[in-house]
Amino acid sequence: MITSTGIVHYDTADGYWVTVSVDQQLLDYSYSLIPKYHRVVKPRWKAHVTVIRPEDFSEIPDLQHWSKHEGETVSFVYDPTVMYEKGFWWFNLWCLTMEDIRRELGLSTKSRITIPPSGYNKAFHCTVGKDFMIA
């Protein structure tokens, strides 16, 4: 596992979003590992991790902790292995602060699919690209 950092950003322009911007070189490098015979399109947005999206809330969240970590630099660990399923490419990462942000807003910190390494509850991901046909 490799350690890196990102910056937390809260946004309410189109629902309740929390993202962590990460070094674009992480995404670019991961993208370069995808065999060229796959027709893959990079994401529209700069490299980031979505911590919370509007669909996470069934009702308006308790905003007592909203923006608590705005602009904060957070450390995370990631697995540089590029994963693929159903037309999407990504790499997994884990971060206790991202888990805290979800917990503070009353959201689950459990991963439904991926088993995180010891000490973490939730696996996050950074999308590297998606197959051209579903773009």
mmCIF file of N, CA and C in Angstrom:
data_model
loop_
_atom_site.group_PDB
_atom_site.id
_atom_site.type_symbol
_atom_site.label_atom_id
_atom_site.label_comp_id
_atom_site.label_asym_id
_atom_site.label_seq_id
_atom_site.Cartn_x
_atom_site.Cartn_y
_atom_site.Cartn_z
ATOM 1 N N MET A 1 0.843 -1.174 0.000
ATOM 2 C CA MET A 1 0.000 0.000 0.000
ATOM 3 C C MET A 1 0.889 1.239 0.000
ATOM 4 N N ILE A 2 0.370 2.278 -0.596
ATOM 5 C CA ILE A 2 1.100 3.526 -0.741
ATOM 6 C C ILE A 2 0.307 4.636 -0.070
ATOM 7 N N THR A 3 1.006 5.597 0.509
ATOM 8 C CA THR A 3 0.350 6.717 1.182
ATOM 9 C C THR A 3 0.388 7.953 0.300
ATOM 10 N N SER A 4 -0.705 8.718 0.337
ATOM 11 C CA SER A 4 -0.769 9.987 -0.380
ATOM 12 C C SER A 4 -1.694 10.921 0.398
ATOM 13 N N THR A 5 -1.937 12.099 -0.160
ATOM 14 C CA THR A 5 -2.807 13.066 0.500
ATOM 15 C C THR A 5 -3.787 13.667 -0.496
ATOM 16 N N GLY A 6 -4.824 14.287 0.051
ATOM 17 C CA GLY A 6 -5.812 14.986 -0.759
ATOM 18 C C GLY A 6 -6.433 16.105 0.065
ATOM 19 N N ILE A 7 -7.245 16.930 -0.589
ATOM 20 C CA ILE A 7 -7.862 18.080 0.079
ATOM 21 C C ILE A 7 -9.376 17.928 0.038
ATOM 22 N N VAL A 8 -10.004 18.099 1.209
ATOM 23 C CA VAL A 8 -11.452 17.934 1.367
ATOM 24 C C VAL A 8 -12.199 19.158 0.841
ATOM 25 N N HIS A 9 -13.304 18.877 0.133
ATOM 26 C CA HIS A 9 -14.161 19.956 -0.375
ATOM 27 C C HIS A 9 -15.628 19.580 -0.207
ATOM 28 N N TYR A 10 -16.406 20.479 0.387
ATOM 29 C CA TYR A 10 -17.855 20.320 0.537
ATOM 30 C C TYR A 10 -18.535 21.166 -0.533
ATOM 31 N N ASP A 11 -19.630 20.658 -1.106
ATOM 32 C CA ASP A 11 -20.322 21.382 -2.168
ATOM 33 C C ASP A 11 -21.821 21.126 -2.075
ATOM 34 N N THR A 12 -22.603 22.181 -2.197
ATOM 35 C CA THR A 12 -24.062 22.047 -2.193
ATOM 36 C C THR A 12 -24.683 22.595 -3.468
ATOM 37 N N ALA A 13 -23.878 22.816 -4.508
ATOM 38 C CA ALA A 13 -24.394 23.388 -5.750
ATOM 39 C C ALA A 13 -25.427 22.476 -6.414
ATOM 40 N N ASP A 14 -25.253 21.170 -6.276
ATOM 41 C CA ASP A 14 -26.160 20.216 -6.906
ATOM 42 C C ASP A 14 -26.403 19.051 -5.948
ATOM 43 N N GLY A 15 -26.925 19.353 -4.770
ATOM 44 C CA GLY A 15 -27.091 18.341 -3.730
ATOM 45 C C GLY A 15 -25.925 18.414 -2.761
ATOM 46 N N TYR A 16 -25.876 17.452 -1.843
ATOM 47 C CA TYR A 16 -24.824 17.428 -0.826
ATOM 48 C C TYR A 16 -23.694 16.512 -1.274
ATOM 49 N N TRP A 17 -22.554 17.113 -1.588
ATOM 50 C CA TRP A 17 -21.371 16.383 -2.044
ATOM 51 C C TRP A 17 -20.192 16.680 -1.127
ATOM 52 N N VAL A 18 -19.405 15.668 -0.849
ATOM 53 C CA VAL A 18 -18.098 15.856 -0.217
ATOM 54 C C VAL A 18 -17.111 15.061 -1.073
ATOM 55 N N THR A 19 -16.081 15.736 -1.532
ATOM 56 C CA THR A 19 -15.052 15.084 -2.329
ATOM 57 C C THR A 19 -13.682 15.396 -1.744
ATOM 58 N N VAL A 20 -12.726 14.586 -2.106
ATOM 59 C CA VAL A 20 -11.336 14.825 -1.744
ATOM 60 C C VAL A 20 -10.555 14.848 -3.054
ATOM 61 N N SER A 21 -9.988 16.006 -3.370
ATOM 62 C CA SER A 21 -9.170 16.083 -4.585
ATOM 63 C C SER A 21 -7.838 15.413 -4.302
ATOM 64 N N VAL A 22 -7.389 14.627 -5.278
ATOM 65 C CA VAL A 22 -6.125 13.911 -5.137
ATOM 66 C C VAL A 22 -5.215 14.292 -6.291
ATOM 67 N N ASP A 23 -3.976 13.937 -6.172
ATOM 68 C CA ASP A 23 -2.969 14.249 -7.188
ATOM 69 C C ASP A 23 -3.378 13.653 -8.534
ATOM 70 N N GLN A 24 -3.491 14.488 -9.534
ATOM 71 C CA GLN A 24 -3.887 14.045 -10.873
ATOM 72 C C GLN A 24 -2.932 12.984 -11.419
ATOM 73 N N GLN A 25 -1.683 13.006 -10.976
ATOM 74 C CA GLN A 25 -0.714 12.020 -11.455
ATOM 75 C C GLN A 25 -1.082 10.595 -11.027
ATOM 76 N N LEU A 26 -1.794 10.464 -9.890
ATOM 77 C CA LEU A 26 -2.250 9.130 -9.483
ATOM 78 C C LEU A 26 -3.210 8.567 -10.523
ATOM 79 N N LEU A 27 -4.163 9.394 -10.936
ATOM 80 C CA LEU A 27 -5.124 8.959 -11.937
ATOM 81 C C LEU A 27 -4.438 8.727 -13.279
ATOM 82 N N ASP A 28 -3.593 9.657 -13.694
ATOM 83 C CA ASP A 28 -2.918 9.548 -14.989
ATOM 84 C C ASP A 28 -2.052 8.286 -15.066
ATOM 85 N N TYR A 29 -1.327 8.005 -13.999
ATOM 86 C CA TYR A 29 -0.495 6.802 -13.982
ATOM 87 C C TYR A 29 -1.361 5.549 -14.068
ATOM 88 N N SER A 30 -2.416 5.509 -13.257
ATOM 89 C CA SER A 30 -3.310 4.350 -13.280
ATOM 90 C C SER A 30 -3.924 4.168 -14.663
ATOM 91 N N TYR A 31 -4.300 5.257 -15.292
ATOM 92 C CA TYR A 31 -4.873 5.219 -16.640
ATOM 93 C C TYR A 31 -3.866 4.622 -17.628
ATOM 94 N N SER A 32 -2.593 4.971 -17.458
ATOM 95 C CA SER A 32 -1.562 4.472 -18.379
ATOM 96 C C SER A 32 -1.355 2.959 -18.255
ATOM 97 N N LEU A 33 -1.807 2.361 -17.162
ATOM 98 C CA LEU A 33 -1.654 0.922 -16.961
ATOM 99 C C LEU A 33 -2.721 0.104 -17.683
ATOM 100 N N ILE A 34 -3.786 0.747 -18.124
ATOM 101 C CA ILE A 34 -4.871 0.037 -18.811
ATOM 102 C C ILE A 34 -4.395 -0.298 -20.227
ATOM 103 N N PRO A 35 -4.470 -1.559 -20.619
ATOM 104 C CA PRO A 35 -4.029 -1.937 -21.970
ATOM 105 C C PRO A 35 -4.746 -1.100 -23.036
ATOM 106 N N LYS A 36 -3.997 -0.685 -24.036
ATOM 107 C CA LYS A 36 -4.507 0.231 -25.060
ATOM 108 C C LYS A 36 -5.627 -0.356 -25.918
ATOM 109 N N TYR A 37 -5.745 -1.688 -25.964
ATOM 110 C CA TYR A 37 -6.827 -2.264 -26.762
ATOM 111 C C TYR A 37 -8.197 -2.027 -26.122
ATOM 112 N N HIS A 38 -8.209 -1.638 -24.861
ATOM 113 C CA HIS A 38 -9.458 -1.206 -24.229
ATOM 114 C C HIS A 38 -9.677 0.251 -24.617
ATOM 115 N N ARG A 39 -10.842 0.566 -25.025
ATOM 116 C CA ARG A 39 -11.154 1.954 -25.367
ATOM 117 C C ARG A 39 -11.743 2.583 -24.113
ATOM 118 N N VAL A 40 -10.912 3.287 -23.358
ATOM 119 C CA VAL A 40 -11.294 3.834 -22.067
ATOM 120 C C VAL A 40 -11.265 5.355 -22.112
ATOM 121 N N VAL A 41 -12.273 5.957 -21.528
ATOM 122 C CA VAL A 41 -12.394 7.410 -21.455
ATOM 123 C C VAL A 41 -12.085 7.842 -20.025
ATOM 124 N N LYS A 42 -11.236 8.856 -19.878
ATOM 125 C CA LYS A 42 -10.949 9.395 -18.545
ATOM 126 C C LYS A 42 -12.187 10.103 -17.995
ATOM 127 N N PRO A 43 -12.291 10.216 -16.670
ATOM 128 C CA PRO A 43 -13.416 10.945 -16.075
ATOM 129 C C PRO A 43 -13.441 12.415 -16.521
ATOM 130 N N ARG A 44 -14.624 13.006 -16.503
ATOM 131 C CA ARG A 44 -14.772 14.431 -16.854
ATOM 132 C C ARG A 44 -14.108 15.335 -15.822
ATOM 133 N N TRP A 45 -14.086 14.887 -14.578
ATOM 134 C CA TRP A 45 -13.597 15.716 -13.476
ATOM 135 C C TRP A 45 -12.141 15.413 -13.180
ATOM 136 N N LYS A 46 -11.477 16.353 -12.550
ATOM 137 C CA LYS A 46 -10.107 16.132 -12.077
ATOM 138 C C LYS A 46 -10.109 14.977 -11.069
ATOM 139 N N ALA A 47 -8.947 14.415 -10.809
ATOM 140 C CA ALA A 47 -8.824 13.265 -9.911
ATOM 141 C C ALA A 47 -9.401 13.591 -8.534
ATOM 142 N N HIS A 48 -10.291 12.726 -8.080
ATOM 143 C CA HIS A 48 -10.935 12.951 -6.782
ATOM 144 C C HIS A 48 -11.506 11.639 -6.244
ATOM 145 N N VAL A 49 -11.883 11.694 -4.984
ATOM 146 C CA VAL A 49 -12.590 10.612 -4.323
ATOM 147 C C VAL A 49 -13.917 11.194 -3.859
ATOM 148 N N THR A 50 -15.012 10.524 -4.174
ATOM 149 C CA THR A 50 -16.305 10.967 -3.662
ATOM 150 C C THR A 50 -16.510 10.316 -2.303
ATOM 151 N N VAL A 51 -16.643 11.151 -1.278
ATOM 152 C CA VAL A 51 -16.861 10.664 0.079
ATOM 153 C C VAL A 51 -18.362 10.574 0.347
ATOM 154 N N ILE A 52 -19.100 11.591 -0.101
ATOM 155 C CA ILE A 52 -20.551 11.640 0.058
ATOM 156 C C ILE A 52 -21.140 12.203 -1.223
ATOM 157 N N ARG A 53 -22.242 11.611 -1.660
ATOM 158 C CA ARG A 53 -22.973 12.127 -2.819
ATOM 159 C C ARG A 53 -24.436 12.277 -2.415
ATOM 160 N N PRO A 54 -25.209 13.033 -3.169
ATOM 161 C CA PRO A 54 -26.607 13.275 -2.781
ATOM 162 C C PRO A 54 -27.409 11.998 -2.537
ATOM 163 N N GLU A 55 -27.157 10.955 -3.300
ATOM 164 C CA GLU A 55 -27.906 9.706 -3.158
ATOM 165 C C GLU A 55 -27.677 9.026 -1.812
ATOM 166 N N ASP A 56 -26.644 9.441 -1.085
ATOM 167 C CA ASP A 56 -26.357 8.839 0.215
ATOM 168 C C ASP A 56 -27.403 9.216 1.263
ATOM 169 N N PHE A 57 -28.117 10.305 1.016
ATOM 170 C CA PHE A 57 -29.078 10.794 2.003
ATOM 171 C C PHE A 57 -30.510 10.494 1.576
ATOM 172 N N SER A 58 -31.275 9.894 2.461
ATOM 173 C CA SER A 58 -32.698 9.701 2.191
ATOM 174 C C SER A 58 -33.473 10.957 2.583
ATOM 175 N N GLU A 59 -32.868 11.792 3.408
ATOM 176 C CA GLU A 59 -33.435 13.085 3.796
ATOM 177 C C GLU A 59 -32.287 14.062 3.992
ATOM 178 N N ILE A 60 -32.601 15.335 4.145
ATOM 179 C CA ILE A 60 -31.553 16.343 4.340
ATOM 180 C C ILE A 60 -30.746 15.987 5.590
ATOM 181 N N PRO A 61 -29.442 15.953 5.470
ATOM 182 C CA PRO A 61 -28.609 15.541 6.610
ATOM 183 C C PRO A 61 -28.583 16.586 7.720
ATOM 184 N N ASP A 62 -28.193 16.135 8.899
ATOM 185 C CA ASP A 62 -27.926 17.051 10.007
ATOM 186 C C ASP A 62 -26.652 17.801 9.637
ATOM 187 N N LEU A 63 -26.789 19.091 9.395
ATOM 188 C CA LEU A 63 -25.657 19.858 8.872
ATOM 189 C C LEU A 63 -24.775 20.477 9.953
ATOM 190 N N GLN A 64 -24.919 20.021 11.169
ATOM 191 C CA GLN A 64 -24.112 20.530 12.272
ATOM 192 C C GLN A 64 -22.612 20.441 11.967
ATOM 193 N N HIS A 65 -22.198 19.382 11.282
ATOM 194 C CA HIS A 65 -20.771 19.186 10.997
ATOM 195 C C HIS A 65 -20.409 19.509 9.550
ATOM 196 N N TRP A 66 -21.364 20.077 8.794
ATOM 197 C CA TRP A 66 -21.105 20.393 7.396
ATOM 198 C C TRP A 66 -19.956 21.393 7.296
ATOM 199 N N SER A 67 -19.034 21.163 6.442
ATOM 200 C CA SER A 67 -17.851 21.996 6.177
ATOM 201 C C SER A 67 -16.795 21.935 7.273
ATOM 202 N N LYS A 68 -16.948 21.039 8.223
ATOM 203 C CA LYS A 68 -15.996 20.926 9.339
ATOM 204 C C LYS A 68 -14.559 20.710 8.850
ATOM 205 N N HIS A 69 -14.396 19.955 7.782
ATOM 206 C CA HIS A 69 -13.059 19.608 7.294
ATOM 207 C C HIS A 69 -12.690 20.337 6.002
ATOM 208 N N GLU A 70 -13.465 21.351 5.616
ATOM 209 C CA GLU A 70 -13.228 22.068 4.360
ATOM 210 C C GLU A 70 -11.775 22.531 4.258
ATOM 211 N N GLY A 71 -11.134 22.199 3.141
ATOM 212 C CA GLY A 71 -9.758 22.611 2.889
ATOM 213 C C GLY A 71 -8.704 21.828 3.632
ATOM 214 N N GLU A 72 -9.120 20.887 4.445
ATOM 215 C CA GLU A 72 -8.182 20.091 5.239
ATOM 216 C C GLU A 72 -7.436 19.099 4.343
ATOM 217 N N THR A 73 -6.150 18.954 4.585
ATOM 218 C CA THR A 73 -5.363 17.942 3.893
ATOM 219 C C THR A 73 -5.476 16.645 4.677
ATOM 220 N N VAL A 74 -5.885 15.584 3.989
ATOM 221 C CA VAL A 74 -6.050 14.287 4.638
ATOM 222 C C VAL A 74 -5.089 13.283 4.016
ATOM 223 N N SER A 75 -4.632 12.363 4.825
ATOM 224 C CA SER A 75 -3.774 11.280 4.351
ATOM 225 C C SER A 75 -4.627 10.050 4.089
ATOM 226 N N PHE A 76 -4.248 9.298 3.076
ATOM 227 C CA PHE A 76 -4.934 8.044 2.794
ATOM 228 C C PHE A 76 -3.920 7.039 2.290
ATOM 229 N N VAL A 77 -4.286 5.785 2.337
ATOM 230 C CA VAL A 77 -3.468 4.734 1.749
ATOM 231 C C VAL A 77 -4.236 4.170 0.566
ATOM 232 N N TYR A 78 -3.504 3.770 -0.464
ATOM 233 C CA TYR A 78 -4.184 3.212 -1.625
ATOM 234 C C TYR A 78 -3.430 2.021 -2.179
ATOM 235 N N ASP A 79 -4.194 1.206 -2.872
ATOM 236 C CA ASP A 79 -3.648 0.056 -3.572
ATOM 237 C C ASP A 79 -3.541 0.461 -5.039
ATOM 238 N N PRO A 80 -2.350 0.487 -5.625
ATOM 239 C CA PRO A 80 -2.189 0.958 -6.993
ATOM 240 C C PRO A 80 -2.733 0.001 -8.064
ATOM 241 N N THR A 81 -3.258 -1.143 -7.654
ATOM 242 C CA THR A 81 -3.826 -2.086 -8.606
ATOM 243 C C THR A 81 -5.076 -1.485 -9.234
ATOM 244 N N VAL A 82 -5.120 -1.431 -10.553
ATOM 245 C CA VAL A 82 -6.296 -0.917 -11.250
ATOM 246 C C VAL A 82 -7.321 -2.039 -11.347
ATOM 247 N N MET A 83 -8.506 -1.767 -10.824
ATOM 248 C CA MET A 83 -9.590 -2.739 -10.806
ATOM 249 C C MET A 83 -10.526 -2.476 -11.982
ATOM 250 N N TYR A 84 -11.266 -3.516 -12.383
ATOM 251 C CA TYR A 84 -12.207 -3.373 -13.491
ATOM 252 C C TYR A 84 -13.449 -4.210 -13.225
ATOM 253 N N GLU A 85 -14.600 -3.608 -13.482
ATOM 254 C CA GLU A 85 -15.859 -4.352 -13.442
ATOM 255 C C GLU A 85 -16.932 -3.548 -14.154
ATOM 256 N N LYS A 86 -17.697 -4.230 -14.984
ATOM 257 C CA LYS A 86 -18.862 -3.661 -15.666
ATOM 258 C C LYS A 86 -18.568 -2.331 -16.347
ATOM 259 N N GLY A 87 -17.420 -2.255 -17.002
ATOM 260 C CA GLY A 87 -17.092 -1.072 -17.785
ATOM 261 C C GLY A 87 -16.382 0.038 -17.036
ATOM 262 N N PHE A 88 -16.126 -0.122 -15.750
ATOM 263 C CA PHE A 88 -15.475 0.931 -14.960
ATOM 264 C C PHE A 88 -14.115 0.466 -14.453
ATOM 265 N N TRP A 89 -13.169 1.397 -14.409
ATOM 266 C CA TRP A 89 -11.800 1.177 -13.950
ATOM 267 C C TRP A 89 -11.545 2.086 -12.758
ATOM 268 N N TRP A 90 -10.909 1.587 -11.693
ATOM 269 C CA TRP A 90 -10.665 2.378 -10.497
ATOM 270 C C TRP A 90 -9.544 1.757 -9.671
ATOM 271 N N PHE A 91 -9.091 2.522 -8.671
ATOM 272 C CA PHE A 91 -8.225 1.942 -7.643
ATOM 273 C C PHE A 91 -8.838 2.241 -6.287
ATOM 274 N N ASN A 92 -8.626 1.329 -5.348
ATOM 275 C CA ASN A 92 -9.201 1.451 -4.000
ATOM 276 C C ASN A 92 -8.282 2.246 -3.083
ATOM 277 N N LEU A 93 -8.905 2.913 -2.113
ATOM 278 C CA LEU A 93 -8.138 3.629 -1.095
ATOM 279 C C LEU A 93 -8.905 3.650 0.212
ATOM 280 N N TRP A 94 -8.187 3.968 1.285
ATOM 281 C CA TRP A 94 -8.764 3.937 2.624
ATOM 282 C C TRP A 94 -8.282 5.148 3.398
ATOM 283 N N CYS A 95 -9.201 5.752 4.163
ATOM 284 C CA CYS A 95 -8.868 6.969 4.900
ATOM 285 C C CYS A 95 -9.778 7.105 6.118
ATOM 286 N N LEU A 96 -9.176 7.212 7.289
ATOM 287 C CA LEU A 96 -9.962 7.347 8.518
ATOM 288 C C LEU A 96 -10.707 8.679 8.573
ATOM 289 N N THR A 97 -10.131 9.758 8.055
ATOM 290 C CA THR A 97 -10.822 11.047 8.060
ATOM 291 C C THR A 97 -12.049 11.003 7.158
ATOM 292 N N MET A 98 -11.950 10.353 6.018
ATOM 293 C CA MET A 98 -13.123 10.211 5.147
ATOM 294 C C MET A 98 -14.217 9.429 5.867
ATOM 295 N N GLU A 99 -13.827 8.406 6.604
ATOM 296 C CA GLU A 99 -14.797 7.663 7.406
ATOM 297 C C GLU A 99 -15.428 8.585 8.448
ATOM 298 N N ASP A 100 -14.614 9.409 9.109
ATOM 299 C CA ASP A 100 -15.131 10.351 10.111
ATOM 300 C C ASP A 100 -16.153 11.309 9.498
ATOM 301 N N ILE A 101 -15.868 11.819 8.310
ATOM 302 C CA ILE A 101 -16.787 12.753 7.651
ATOM 303 C C ILE A 101 -18.140 12.073 7.434
ATOM 304 N N ARG A 102 -18.140 10.849 6.975
ATOM 305 C CA ARG A 102 -19.403 10.123 6.778
ATOM 306 C C ARG A 102 -20.117 9.909 8.112
ATOM 307 N N ARG A 103 -19.371 9.510 9.120
ATOM 308 C CA ARG A 103 -19.956 9.255 10.443
ATOM 309 C C ARG A 103 -20.571 10.530 11.025
ATOM 310 N N GLU A 104 -19.857 11.654 10.898
ATOM 311 C CA GLU A 104 -20.341 12.930 11.437
ATOM 312 C C GLU A 104 -21.668 13.358 10.815
ATOM 313 N N LEU A 105 -21.894 12.954 9.578
ATOM 314 C CA LEU A 105 -23.140 13.309 8.894
ATOM 315 C C LEU A 105 -24.169 12.183 8.946
ATOM 316 N N GLY A 106 -23.907 11.211 9.817
ATOM 317 C CA GLY A 106 -24.887 10.152 10.062
ATOM 318 C C GLY A 106 -24.933 9.059 9.014
ATOM 319 N N LEU A 107 -23.852 8.880 8.260
ATOM 320 C CA LEU A 107 -23.815 7.864 7.212
ATOM 321 C C LEU A 107 -22.962 6.668 7.613
ATOM 322 N N SER A 108 -23.211 5.557 6.975
ATOM 323 C CA SER A 108 -22.486 4.320 7.246
ATOM 324 C C SER A 108 -21.004 4.447 6.868
ATOM 325 N N THR A 109 -20.196 3.745 7.622
ATOM 326 C CA THR A 109 -18.769 3.664 7.292
ATOM 327 C C THR A 109 -18.389 2.220 6.960
ATOM 328 N N LYS A 110 -19.364 1.418 6.618
ATOM 329 C CA LYS A 110 -19.116 0.016 6.266
ATOM 330 C C LYS A 110 -19.091 -0.129 4.756
ATOM 331 N N SER A 111 -18.178 -0.912 4.255
ATOM 332 C CA SER A 111 -18.140 -1.227 2.834
ATOM 333 C C SER A 111 -19.079 -2.384 2.553
ATOM 334 N N ARG A 112 -19.857 -2.251 1.491
ATOM 335 C CA ARG A 112 -20.781 -3.316 1.123
ATOM 336 C C ARG A 112 -20.079 -4.435 0.376
ATOM 337 N N ILE A 113 -19.055 -4.109 -0.389
ATOM 338 C CA ILE A 113 -18.461 -5.093 -1.287
ATOM 339 C C ILE A 113 -17.013 -5.402 -0.918
ATOM 340 N N THR A 114 -16.201 -4.374 -0.783
ATOM 341 C CA THR A 114 -14.765 -4.546 -0.588
ATOM 342 C C THR A 114 -14.430 -4.711 0.888
ATOM 343 N N ILE A 115 -13.570 -5.643 1.185
ATOM 344 C CA ILE A 115 -13.096 -5.825 2.559
ATOM 345 C C ILE A 115 -11.871 -4.937 2.746
ATOM 346 N N PRO A 116 -11.970 -3.958 3.651
ATOM 347 C CA PRO A 116 -10.832 -3.052 3.852
ATOM 348 C C PRO A 116 -9.736 -3.702 4.689
ATOM 349 N N PRO A 117 -8.532 -3.142 4.620
ATOM 350 C CA PRO A 117 -7.443 -3.652 5.461
ATOM 351 C C PRO A 117 -7.723 -3.368 6.931
ATOM 352 N N SER A 118 -7.014 -4.051 7.789
ATOM 353 C CA SER A 118 -7.177 -3.892 9.234
ATOM 354 C C SER A 118 -7.044 -2.426 9.640
ATOM 355 N N GLY A 119 -7.958 -1.960 10.488
ATOM 356 C CA GLY A 119 -7.927 -0.591 10.978
ATOM 357 C C GLY A 119 -8.870 0.340 10.234
ATOM 358 N N TYR A 120 -9.424 -0.127 9.118
ATOM 359 C CA TYR A 120 -10.348 0.682 8.323
ATOM 360 C C TYR A 120 -11.691 -0.031 8.213
ATOM 361 N N ASN A 121 -12.766 0.756 8.047
ATOM 362 C CA ASN A 121 -14.099 0.186 7.879
ATOM 363 C C ASN A 121 -14.587 0.246 6.449
ATOM 364 N N LYS A 122 -14.237 1.293 5.729
ATOM 365 C CA LYS A 122 -14.820 1.533 4.416
ATOM 366 C C LYS A 122 -13.754 1.670 3.347
ATOM 367 N N ALA A 123 -14.019 1.054 2.214
ATOM 368 C CA ALA A 123 -13.168 1.222 1.042
ATOM 369 C C ALA A 123 -13.749 2.340 0.186
ATOM 370 N N PHE A 124 -12.920 3.292 -0.174
ATOM 371 C CA PHE A 124 -13.295 4.346 -1.109
ATOM 372 C C PHE A 124 -12.606 4.025 -2.424
ATOM 373 N N HIS A 125 -12.870 4.798 -3.462
ATOM 374 C CA HIS A 125 -12.203 4.537 -4.737
ATOM 375 C C HIS A 125 -11.995 5.837 -5.501
ATOM 376 N N CYS A 126 -11.077 5.782 -6.434
ATOM 377 C CA CYS A 126 -10.845 6.864 -7.388
ATOM 378 C C CYS A 126 -11.079 6.272 -8.766
ATOM 379 N N THR A 127 -12.056 6.803 -9.478
ATOM 380 C CA THR A 127 -12.359 6.306 -10.814
ATOM 381 C C THR A 127 -11.253 6.716 -11.781
ATOM 382 N N VAL A 128 -10.749 5.752 -12.523
ATOM 383 C CA VAL A 128 -9.673 5.970 -13.482
ATOM 384 C C VAL A 128 -10.255 6.196 -14.885
ATOM 385 N N GLY A 129 -11.352 5.536 -15.183
ATOM 386 C CA GLY A 129 -11.984 5.679 -16.484
ATOM 387 C C GLY A 129 -13.140 4.726 -16.644
ATOM 388 N N LYS A 130 -13.792 4.842 -17.807
ATOM 389 C CA LYS A 130 -14.865 3.909 -18.135
ATOM 390 C C LYS A 130 -14.785 3.565 -19.608
ATOM 391 N N ASP A 131 -15.277 2.392 -19.927
ATOM 392 C CA ASP A 131 -15.228 1.945 -21.313
ATOM 393 C C ASP A 131 -15.932 2.936 -22.218
ATOM 394 N N PHE A 132 -15.376 3.132 -23.392
ATOM 395 C CA PHE A 132 -15.892 4.085 -24.366
ATOM 396 C C PHE A 132 -17.362 3.864 -24.665
ATOM 397 N N MET A 133 -17.773 2.631 -24.756
ATOM 398 C CA MET A 133 -19.154 2.306 -25.145
ATOM 399 C C MET A 133 -20.189 2.749 -24.111
ATOM 400 N N ILE A 134 -19.806 2.924 -22.847
ATOM 401 C CA ILE A 134 -20.767 3.376 -21.848
ATOM 402 C C ILE A 134 -20.540 4.833 -21.469
ATOM 403 N N ALA A 135 -19.600 5.473 -22.131
ATOM 404 C CA ALA A 135 -19.310 6.870 -21.819
ATOM 405 C C ALA A 135 -20.449 7.721 -22.311
#
